[in-house]
XYZ file of C-alpha atoms in Angstrom:
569
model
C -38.979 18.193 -54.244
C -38.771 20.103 -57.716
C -39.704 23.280 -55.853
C -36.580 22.842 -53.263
C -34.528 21.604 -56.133
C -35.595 24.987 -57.462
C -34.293 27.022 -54.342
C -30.546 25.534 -54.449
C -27.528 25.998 -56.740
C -26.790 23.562 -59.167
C -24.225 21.857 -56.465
C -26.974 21.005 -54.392
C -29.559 19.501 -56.942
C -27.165 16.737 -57.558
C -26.881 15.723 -53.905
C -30.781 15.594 -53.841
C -31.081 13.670 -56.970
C -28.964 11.266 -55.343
C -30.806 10.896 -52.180
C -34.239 11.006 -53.431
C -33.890 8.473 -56.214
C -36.067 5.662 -55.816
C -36.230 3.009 -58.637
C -38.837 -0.046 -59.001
C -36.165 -2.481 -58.512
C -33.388 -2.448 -56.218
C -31.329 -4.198 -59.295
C -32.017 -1.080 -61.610
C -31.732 1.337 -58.757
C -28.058 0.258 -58.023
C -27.295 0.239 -61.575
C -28.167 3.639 -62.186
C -26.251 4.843 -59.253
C -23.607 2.873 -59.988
C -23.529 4.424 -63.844
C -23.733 7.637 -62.573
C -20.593 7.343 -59.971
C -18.350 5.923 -62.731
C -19.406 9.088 -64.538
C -16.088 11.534 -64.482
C -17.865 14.153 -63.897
C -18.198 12.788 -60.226
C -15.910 14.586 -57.539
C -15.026 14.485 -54.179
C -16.629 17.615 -52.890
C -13.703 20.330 -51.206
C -14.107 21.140 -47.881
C -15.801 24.417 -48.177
C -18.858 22.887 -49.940
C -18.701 19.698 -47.089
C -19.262 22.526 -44.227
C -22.157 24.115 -46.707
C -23.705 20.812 -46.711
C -24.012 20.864 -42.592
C -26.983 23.785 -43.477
C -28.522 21.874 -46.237
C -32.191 21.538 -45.295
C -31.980 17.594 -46.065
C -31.319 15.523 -42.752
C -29.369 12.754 -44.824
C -27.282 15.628 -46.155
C -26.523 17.002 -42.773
C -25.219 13.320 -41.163
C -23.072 12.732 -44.240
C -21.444 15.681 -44.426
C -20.693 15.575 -40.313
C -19.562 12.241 -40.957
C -17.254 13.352 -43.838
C -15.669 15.793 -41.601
C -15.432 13.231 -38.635
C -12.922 11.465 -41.344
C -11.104 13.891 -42.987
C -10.435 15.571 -38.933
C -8.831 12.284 -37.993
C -5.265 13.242 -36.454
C -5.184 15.782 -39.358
C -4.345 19.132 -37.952
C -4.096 21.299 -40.837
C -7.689 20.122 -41.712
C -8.953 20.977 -38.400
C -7.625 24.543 -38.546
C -9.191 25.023 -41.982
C -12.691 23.484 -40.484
C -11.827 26.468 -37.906
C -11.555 29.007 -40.015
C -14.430 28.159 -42.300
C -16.601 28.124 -39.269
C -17.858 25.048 -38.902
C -17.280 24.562 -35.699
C -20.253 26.558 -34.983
C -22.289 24.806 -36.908
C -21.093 21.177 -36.212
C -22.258 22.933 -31.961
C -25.410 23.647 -33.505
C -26.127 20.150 -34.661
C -26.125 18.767 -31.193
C -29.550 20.058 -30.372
C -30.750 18.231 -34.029
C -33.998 16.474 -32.814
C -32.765 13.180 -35.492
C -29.830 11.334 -33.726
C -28.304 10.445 -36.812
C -27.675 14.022 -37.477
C -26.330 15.032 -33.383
C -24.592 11.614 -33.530
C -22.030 12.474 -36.357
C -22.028 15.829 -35.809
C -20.817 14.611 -32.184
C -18.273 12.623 -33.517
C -16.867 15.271 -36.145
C -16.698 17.169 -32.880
C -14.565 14.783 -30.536
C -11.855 14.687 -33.277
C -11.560 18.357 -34.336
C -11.141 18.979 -30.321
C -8.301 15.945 -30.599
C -4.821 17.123 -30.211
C -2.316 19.535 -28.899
C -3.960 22.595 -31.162
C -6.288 24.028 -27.878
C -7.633 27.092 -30.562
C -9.732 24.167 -31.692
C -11.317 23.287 -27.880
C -11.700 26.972 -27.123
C -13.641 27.122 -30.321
C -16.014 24.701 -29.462
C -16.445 26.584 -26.238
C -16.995 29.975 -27.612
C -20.018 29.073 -28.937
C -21.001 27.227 -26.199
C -20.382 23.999 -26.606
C -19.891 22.325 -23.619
C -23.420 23.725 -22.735
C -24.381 22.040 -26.039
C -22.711 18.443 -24.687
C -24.029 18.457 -21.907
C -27.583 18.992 -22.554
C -26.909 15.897 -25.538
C -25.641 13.510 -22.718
C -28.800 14.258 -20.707
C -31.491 13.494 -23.458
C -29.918 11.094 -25.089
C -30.347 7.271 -24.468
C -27.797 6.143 -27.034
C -24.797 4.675 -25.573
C -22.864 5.781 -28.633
C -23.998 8.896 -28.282
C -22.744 8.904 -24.570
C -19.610 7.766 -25.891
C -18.779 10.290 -28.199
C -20.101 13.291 -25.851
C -17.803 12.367 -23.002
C -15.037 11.384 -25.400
C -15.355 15.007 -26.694
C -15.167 16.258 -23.185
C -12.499 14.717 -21.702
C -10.835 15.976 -24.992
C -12.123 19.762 -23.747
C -10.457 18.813 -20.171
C -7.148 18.557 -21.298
C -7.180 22.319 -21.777
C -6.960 24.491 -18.598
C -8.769 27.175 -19.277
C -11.880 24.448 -19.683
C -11.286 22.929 -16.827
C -13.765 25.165 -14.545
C -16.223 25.347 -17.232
C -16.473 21.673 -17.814
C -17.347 22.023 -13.619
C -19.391 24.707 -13.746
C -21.308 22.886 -16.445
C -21.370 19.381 -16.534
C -20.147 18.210 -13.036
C -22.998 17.085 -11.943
C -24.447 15.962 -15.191
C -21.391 13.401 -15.727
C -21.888 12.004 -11.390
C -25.785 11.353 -12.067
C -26.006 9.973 -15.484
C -22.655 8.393 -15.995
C -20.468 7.477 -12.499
C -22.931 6.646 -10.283
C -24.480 3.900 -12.795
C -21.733 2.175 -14.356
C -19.537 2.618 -11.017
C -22.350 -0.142 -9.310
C -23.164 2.198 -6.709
C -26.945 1.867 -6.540
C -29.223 -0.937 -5.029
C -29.818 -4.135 -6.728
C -33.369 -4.185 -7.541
C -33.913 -7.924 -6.586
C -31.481 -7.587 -3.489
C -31.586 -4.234 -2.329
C -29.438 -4.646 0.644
C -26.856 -5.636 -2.008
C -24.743 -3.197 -3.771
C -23.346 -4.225 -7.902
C -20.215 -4.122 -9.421
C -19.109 -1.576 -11.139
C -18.841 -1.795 -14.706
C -15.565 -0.550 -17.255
C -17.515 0.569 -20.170
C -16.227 3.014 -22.803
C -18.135 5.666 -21.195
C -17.077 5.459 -17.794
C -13.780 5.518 -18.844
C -14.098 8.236 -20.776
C -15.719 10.510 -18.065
C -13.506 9.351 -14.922
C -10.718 10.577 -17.658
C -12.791 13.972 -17.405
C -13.196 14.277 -14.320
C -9.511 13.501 -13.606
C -8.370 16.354 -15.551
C -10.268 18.461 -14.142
C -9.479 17.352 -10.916
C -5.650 18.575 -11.220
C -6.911 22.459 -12.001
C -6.748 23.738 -8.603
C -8.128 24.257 -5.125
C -11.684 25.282 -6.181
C -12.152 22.683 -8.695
C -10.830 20.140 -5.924
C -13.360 21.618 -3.435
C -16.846 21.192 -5.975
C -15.478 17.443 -7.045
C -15.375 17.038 -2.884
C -18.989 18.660 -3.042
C -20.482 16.990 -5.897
C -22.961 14.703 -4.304
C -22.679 11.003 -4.811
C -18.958 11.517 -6.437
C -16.942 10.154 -4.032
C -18.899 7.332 -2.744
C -19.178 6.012 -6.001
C -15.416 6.403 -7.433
C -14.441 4.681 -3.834
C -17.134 1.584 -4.425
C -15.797 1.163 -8.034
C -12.444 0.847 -6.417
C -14.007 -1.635 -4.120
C -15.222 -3.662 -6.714
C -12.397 -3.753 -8.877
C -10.230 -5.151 -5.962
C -12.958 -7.689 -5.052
C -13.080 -8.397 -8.679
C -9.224 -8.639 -9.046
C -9.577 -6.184 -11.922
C -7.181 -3.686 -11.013
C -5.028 -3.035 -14.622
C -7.543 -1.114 -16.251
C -7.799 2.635 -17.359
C -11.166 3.498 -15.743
C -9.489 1.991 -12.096
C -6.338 4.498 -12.687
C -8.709 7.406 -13.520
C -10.956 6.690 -10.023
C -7.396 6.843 -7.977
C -5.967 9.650 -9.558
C -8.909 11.375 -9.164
C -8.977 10.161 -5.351
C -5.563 10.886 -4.913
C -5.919 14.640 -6.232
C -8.787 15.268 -4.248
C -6.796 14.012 -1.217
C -4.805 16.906 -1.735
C -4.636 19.469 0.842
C -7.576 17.747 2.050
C -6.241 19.194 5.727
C -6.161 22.192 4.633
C -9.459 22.899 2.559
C -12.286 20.376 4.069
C -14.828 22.992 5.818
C -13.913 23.153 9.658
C -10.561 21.685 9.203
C -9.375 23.814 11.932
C -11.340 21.143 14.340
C -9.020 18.213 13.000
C -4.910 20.564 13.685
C -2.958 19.598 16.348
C -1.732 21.750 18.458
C 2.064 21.673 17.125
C 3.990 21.006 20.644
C 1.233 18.762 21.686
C 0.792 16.406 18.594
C 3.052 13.482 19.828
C 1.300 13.554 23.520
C -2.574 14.150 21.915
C -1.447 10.829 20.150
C -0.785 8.402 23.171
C -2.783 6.682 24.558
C -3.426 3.552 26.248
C -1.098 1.041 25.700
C -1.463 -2.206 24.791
C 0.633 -5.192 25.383
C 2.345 -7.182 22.461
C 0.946 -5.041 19.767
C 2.664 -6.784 16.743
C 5.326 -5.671 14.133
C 4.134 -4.535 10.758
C 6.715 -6.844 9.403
C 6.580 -10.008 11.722
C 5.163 -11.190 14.998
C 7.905 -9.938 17.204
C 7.333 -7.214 20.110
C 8.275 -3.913 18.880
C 10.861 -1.210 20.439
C 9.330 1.022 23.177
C 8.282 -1.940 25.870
C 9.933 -1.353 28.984
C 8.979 -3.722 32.174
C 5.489 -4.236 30.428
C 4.528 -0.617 29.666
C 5.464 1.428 26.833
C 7.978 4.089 26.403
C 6.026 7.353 26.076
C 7.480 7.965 22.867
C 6.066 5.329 21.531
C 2.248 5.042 21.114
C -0.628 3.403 20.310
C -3.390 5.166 18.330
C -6.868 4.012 19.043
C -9.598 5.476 16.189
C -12.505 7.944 17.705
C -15.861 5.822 16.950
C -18.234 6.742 14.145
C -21.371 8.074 15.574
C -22.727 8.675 12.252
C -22.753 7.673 8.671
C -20.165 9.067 6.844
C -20.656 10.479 3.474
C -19.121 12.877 0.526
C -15.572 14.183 1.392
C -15.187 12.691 4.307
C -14.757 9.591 2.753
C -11.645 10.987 1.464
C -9.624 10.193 4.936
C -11.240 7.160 6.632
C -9.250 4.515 7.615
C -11.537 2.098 4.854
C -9.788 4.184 2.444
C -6.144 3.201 3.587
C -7.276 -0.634 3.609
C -8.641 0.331 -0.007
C -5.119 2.030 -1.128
C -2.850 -0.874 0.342
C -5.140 -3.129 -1.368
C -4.564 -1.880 -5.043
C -0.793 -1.256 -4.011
C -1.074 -5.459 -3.584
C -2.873 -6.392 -6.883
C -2.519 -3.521 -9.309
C 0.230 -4.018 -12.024
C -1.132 -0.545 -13.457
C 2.250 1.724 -12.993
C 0.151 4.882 -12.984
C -2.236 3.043 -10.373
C 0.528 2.057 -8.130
C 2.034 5.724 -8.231
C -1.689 7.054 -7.634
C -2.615 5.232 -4.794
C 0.412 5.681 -3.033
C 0.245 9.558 -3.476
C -3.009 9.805 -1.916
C -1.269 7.690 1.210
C 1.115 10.126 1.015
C -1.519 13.018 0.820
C -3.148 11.508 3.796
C -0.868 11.221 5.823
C 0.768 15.140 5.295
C 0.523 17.627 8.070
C -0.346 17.660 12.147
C -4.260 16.340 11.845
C -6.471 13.610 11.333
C -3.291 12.414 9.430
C -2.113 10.892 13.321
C -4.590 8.789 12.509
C -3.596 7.553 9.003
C -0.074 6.883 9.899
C -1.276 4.549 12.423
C -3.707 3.004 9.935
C -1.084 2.100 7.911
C 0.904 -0.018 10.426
C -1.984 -1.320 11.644
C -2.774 -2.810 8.543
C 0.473 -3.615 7.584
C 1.099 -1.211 4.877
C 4.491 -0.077 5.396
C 6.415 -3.378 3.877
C 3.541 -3.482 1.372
C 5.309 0.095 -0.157
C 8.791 -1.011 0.669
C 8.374 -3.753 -1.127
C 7.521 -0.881 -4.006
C 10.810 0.770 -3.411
C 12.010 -2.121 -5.637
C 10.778 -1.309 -8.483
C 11.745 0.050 -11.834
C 9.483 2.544 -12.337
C 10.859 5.744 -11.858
C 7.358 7.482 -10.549
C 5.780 4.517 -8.624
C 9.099 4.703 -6.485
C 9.258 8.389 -6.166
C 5.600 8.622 -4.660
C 6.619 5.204 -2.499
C 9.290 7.775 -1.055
C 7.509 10.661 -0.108
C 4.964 8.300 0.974
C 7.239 7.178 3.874
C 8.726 9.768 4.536
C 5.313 11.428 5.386
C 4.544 8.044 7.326
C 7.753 8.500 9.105
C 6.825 11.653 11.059
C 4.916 9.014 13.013
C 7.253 7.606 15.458
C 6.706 3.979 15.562
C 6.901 4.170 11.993
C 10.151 6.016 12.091
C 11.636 3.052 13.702
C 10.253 0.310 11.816
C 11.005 2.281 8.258
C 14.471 2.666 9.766
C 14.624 -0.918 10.194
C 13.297 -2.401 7.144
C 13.394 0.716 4.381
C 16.802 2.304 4.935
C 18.374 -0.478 2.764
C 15.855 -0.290 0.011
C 16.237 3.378 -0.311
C 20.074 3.541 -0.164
C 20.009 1.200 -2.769
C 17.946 3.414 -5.383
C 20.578 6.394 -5.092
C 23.348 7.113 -7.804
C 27.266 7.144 -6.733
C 28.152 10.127 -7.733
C 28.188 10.653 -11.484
C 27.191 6.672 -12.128
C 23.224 5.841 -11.444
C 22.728 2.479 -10.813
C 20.273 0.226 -13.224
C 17.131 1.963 -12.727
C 18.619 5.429 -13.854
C 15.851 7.355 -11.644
C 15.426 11.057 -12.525
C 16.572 13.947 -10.300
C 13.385 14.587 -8.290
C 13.402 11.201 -7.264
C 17.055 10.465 -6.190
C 16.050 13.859 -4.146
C 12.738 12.877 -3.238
C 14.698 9.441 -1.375
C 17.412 11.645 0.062
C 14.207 13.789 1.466
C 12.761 10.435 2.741
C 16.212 9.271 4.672
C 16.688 13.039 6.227
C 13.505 12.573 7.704
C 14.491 8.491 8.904
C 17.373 9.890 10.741
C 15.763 13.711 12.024
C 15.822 12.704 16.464
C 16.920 9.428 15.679
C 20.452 8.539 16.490
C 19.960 4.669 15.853
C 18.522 4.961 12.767
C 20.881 7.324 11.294
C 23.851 4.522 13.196
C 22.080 1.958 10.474
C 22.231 3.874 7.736
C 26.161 4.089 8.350
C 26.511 0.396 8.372
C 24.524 0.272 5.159
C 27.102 2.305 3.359
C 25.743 5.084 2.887
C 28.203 7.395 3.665
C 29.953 6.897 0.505
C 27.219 7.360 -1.455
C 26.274 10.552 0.001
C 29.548 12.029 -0.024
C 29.589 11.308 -3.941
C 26.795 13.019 -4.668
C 27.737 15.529 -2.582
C 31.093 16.207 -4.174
C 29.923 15.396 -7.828
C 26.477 15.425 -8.874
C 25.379 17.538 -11.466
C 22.364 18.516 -10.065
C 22.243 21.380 -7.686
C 19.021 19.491 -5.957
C 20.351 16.230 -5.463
C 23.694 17.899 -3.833
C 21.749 20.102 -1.477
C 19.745 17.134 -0.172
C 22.715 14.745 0.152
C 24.399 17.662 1.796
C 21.373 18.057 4.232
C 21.663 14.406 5.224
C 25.517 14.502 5.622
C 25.277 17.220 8.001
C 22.138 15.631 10.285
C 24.175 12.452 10.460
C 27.570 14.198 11.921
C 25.229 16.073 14.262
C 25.394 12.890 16.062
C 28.475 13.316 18.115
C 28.077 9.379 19.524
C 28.832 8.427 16.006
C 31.541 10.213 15.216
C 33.793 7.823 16.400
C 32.327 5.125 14.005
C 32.330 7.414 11.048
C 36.333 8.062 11.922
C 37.579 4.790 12.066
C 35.791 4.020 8.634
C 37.881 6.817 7.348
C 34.991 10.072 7.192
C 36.362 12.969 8.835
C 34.306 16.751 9.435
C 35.153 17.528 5.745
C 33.702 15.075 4.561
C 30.131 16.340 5.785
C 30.625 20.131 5.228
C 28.200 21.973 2.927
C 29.176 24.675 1.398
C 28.155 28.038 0.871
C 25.846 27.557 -1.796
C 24.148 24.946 0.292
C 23.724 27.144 3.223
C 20.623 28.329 2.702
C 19.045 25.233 2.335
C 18.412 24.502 6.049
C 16.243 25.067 8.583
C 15.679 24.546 12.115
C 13.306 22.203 13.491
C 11.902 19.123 11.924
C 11.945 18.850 7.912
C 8.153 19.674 6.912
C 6.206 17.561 5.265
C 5.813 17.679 1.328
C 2.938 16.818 -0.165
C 3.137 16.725 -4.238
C -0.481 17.488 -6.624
C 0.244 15.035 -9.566
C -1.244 17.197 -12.992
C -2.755 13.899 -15.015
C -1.401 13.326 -18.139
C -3.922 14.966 -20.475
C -5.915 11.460 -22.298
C -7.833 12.436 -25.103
C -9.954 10.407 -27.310
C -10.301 10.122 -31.103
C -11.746 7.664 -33.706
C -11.153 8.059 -37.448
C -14.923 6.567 -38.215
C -16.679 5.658 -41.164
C -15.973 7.133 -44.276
C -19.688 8.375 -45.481
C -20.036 8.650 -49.730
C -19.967 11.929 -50.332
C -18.914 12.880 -54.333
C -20.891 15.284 -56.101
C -21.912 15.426 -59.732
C -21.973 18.549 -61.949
C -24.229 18.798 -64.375
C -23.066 20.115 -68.036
């Protein structure tokens, strides 16, 4: 020890003094330490000489001075930029592959709040010397659950930043599915049951990687594609789902993470599955590729009575009855995504969730599901079947602004089904009349813009080849609504799509008469110029919306390690 005292400056032979002293009695040992901390000469060391301490060739040296820095970084951005530009990032990365796990523990956790906050120099620091590499080979080796924790904290911290995104992929994808979803999601065998799968369990470090893995779910069609890939992923965020519904634990962060993940990999899922071409419609034939047999008394979604369409014991051709194709195999990876388990899984959390961001989650990826001319036939009639559609008019009701804007689009992608045109029309036009504004006063709920538009969206597509449903939507009073918003909202968007219903509903010339004696005349449903070039011919198409997560991070403040130095005279 005398000859390494020999080798460092003055600075350092205090801090080795201090960790090498070893007394005969733990009485006289304290009280030397003691005497020598009360000594003014005692300091708290600046940061400079902290991020020197990270190289000193002591272990105990090393962990205290990470640990310092894991303080002194807590939600203190000035700090952090300083801990930048001294370089200790670099060195804090290097730490990771320390072969003590005190030393890549709190060098871990200096690292998961420096990458903290808005500031993304800090994140793209970490990654420029290849950190995320360094992670990701920690979370492998390591056994410590702590350690777990702070790894994953730190990159769902990286996540939040989009030029990570791909890298955290490219890199740790399949790291984060084997050692961390697939265990604590439950979907493996139980060793004394095997035929019996267990539940999934909401630890820290799930949540903390299903946060990941939802950012980086957001960054685009690639990303989407190797998260469909990724072996084991889906099965396992759909059986935690599973279990948290049997388990009637549906409120908590790791359950919103799984569906927005879900519900962003549902995206364009008709569009970018390999072979998707074998799923389209032909566009002119995907109402007739849709019938077929039919079958007597099929009940309402909302109560036992007959529905429309049954003529003299048959039913109307435009009006059908979906039967699934039959599994001939096991399903597995993305297609997952769009079986009709899935639907009975979304309706389900839509039931028992209280979790706003849940409800809005799950009923995006209905909404997802059910976009386009393709398997999505299939989902629409899912969701009758299994009586979703009051379960998300019942949602209409609510007061959250983004849970009833996803509700919305939800339906109105339903709606291009049309039994579920009818039965929306029926039950739903009410609901959604009753979340738009009149005119310049919103009612209590005070929904934003894109949602007032996303409704007026939903109730264009209600009344698009259907007189009766647009004849119920005058006797709700909706008329004057429209008009209002029409004449004198302030929002371009809102006016266009009021404007766009107006016109489809005096298309109607049977209900002109009605709208007359109530007082509407043509002018009342002209659009003006600026409008003009807001329509098209043919059916509205159907919008499907990507949701961007909001970006979670994760930071802790931690221990506050004793690190004041002494200078000798």
């Amino acid at each position: 020890m005398a000859q390494l005292e020999g080798n460092l400056n003055p600075f350092f032979q205090a801090m080795c003094r201090a960790q090498t002293l070893q007394l005969p009695h733990k009485r006289s040992s304290m009280v030397s330490l003691d005497s020598i901390r009360r000594d003014p000469r005692w300091r708290d060391p600046n940061l400079h000489e902290v991020i020197s301490m990270l190289s000193h060739p002591m272990d105990p040296v090393k962990s205290n001075a990470a640990a310092y820095l894991q303080h002194l970084c807590y939600e203190n951005d000035r700090i952090k930029q300083e801990v930048r530009h001294l370089n200790g990032v670099p060195i804090l990365v290097g730490l990771l592959d320390h072969p003590k796990a005190e030393v890549h523990r709190k060098a871990c956790g200096a690292l998961r709040n420096i990458s903290f906050g808005k500031d993304h120099n800090n994140k793209m620091a970490i990654k420029n010397c290849d950190g995320i590499q360094a992670l990701v080979r920690l979370l492998r080796k390591t056994s410590s659950m702590e350690v777990k924790e702070l790894v994953t904290g730190t990159l769902w911290n990286l996540s939040s930043h989009e030029p990570l995104k791909m890298m955290v992929i490219n890199h740790g994808l399949q790291t984060l599915t084997d050692e961390i979803i697939i265990p604590h999601s439950g979907w493996k065998r139980d060793l004394a049951d095997p035929s019996k799968l267990q539940s999934a369990e909401w630890t820290t470090v799930f949540k903390n990687t299903s946060g990941c893995l939802r950012n980086v779910s957001s960054d685009g069609a690639e990303a989407r594609q190797r998260l469909r890939e990724c072996e084991g992923l889906v099965a396992a965020l759909l059986h935690a789902l599973q279990s948290a519904v049997v388990n009637k634990d549906t409120d908590n962060k790791s359950v919103e993470n799984c569906v927005c993940i879900l519900r962003n990999l549902s995206y364009h899922v008709h569009k970018e599955i390999p072979g998707a071409e074998r799923f389209q419609e032909p566009h002119g034939n995907h109402l007739m590729r849709s019938i077929g047999h039919p079958k007597k008394n099929e009940p309402d979604c909302f109560s036992g009575k007959r529905p429309k369409g049954w003529k003299n014991g048959f039913m109307d051709r435009k009006y059908s009855t979906l039967d699934l194709p039959k599994c001939t195999e096991l399903m597995k990876g993305l297609e997952l995504l769009y079986q009709p388990e899935v639907v009975r899984l979304y309706l389900s959390l839509l039931t028992c969730s209280h979790n706003h961001n849940t409800l809005e989650a799950a009923a995006g990826a209905l909404q997802n599901l059910a976009a386009g001319h393709w398997w999505s036939s299939y989902i629409r009639a899912t969701v009758r079947k299994e009586k979703g559609l009051p379960i998300l008019v019942e949602l209409l009701r609510s007061d959250v602004d983004k849970a009833v804007r996803a509700v919305a689009i939800a339906l109105r992608n339903l709606a291009m089904d049309r039994r579920n045109k009818d039965l929306i029309g029926n039950y739903a036009l009410r609901d959604l009349v009753g979340n738009l504004p009149c005119g310049q006063q919103h009612p209590a709920k005070n929904l934003e813009g894109d949602t007032v538009v996303s409704i007026l969206n939903t109730i264009h597509e209600i009344i698009t080849d259907n007189p009766e449903n647009a004849r119920l939507l005058i006797q709700g009073h909706a008329v004057q609504k429209l008009v209002a918003i029409n004449k004198s909202s302030q929002s371009a968007r809102e006016t266009k799509a009021a404007s766009h219903v107006l016109q489809t509903i005096w298309a109607y010339k049977d209900l002109r008469n009605t709208l007359n004696k109530a007082g509407w005349n043509k002018s009342h449903f002209k659009v003006s110029h600026d409008h003009s070039n807001l329509f098209t011919h043919g059916n509205a198409c159907c919008q499907i919306v990507i949701r961007k997560k909001q970006e979670d991070l994760c930071g802790k403040k931690g221990k506050k390690e004793r690190l004041r130095v002494y200078f000798w005279p």
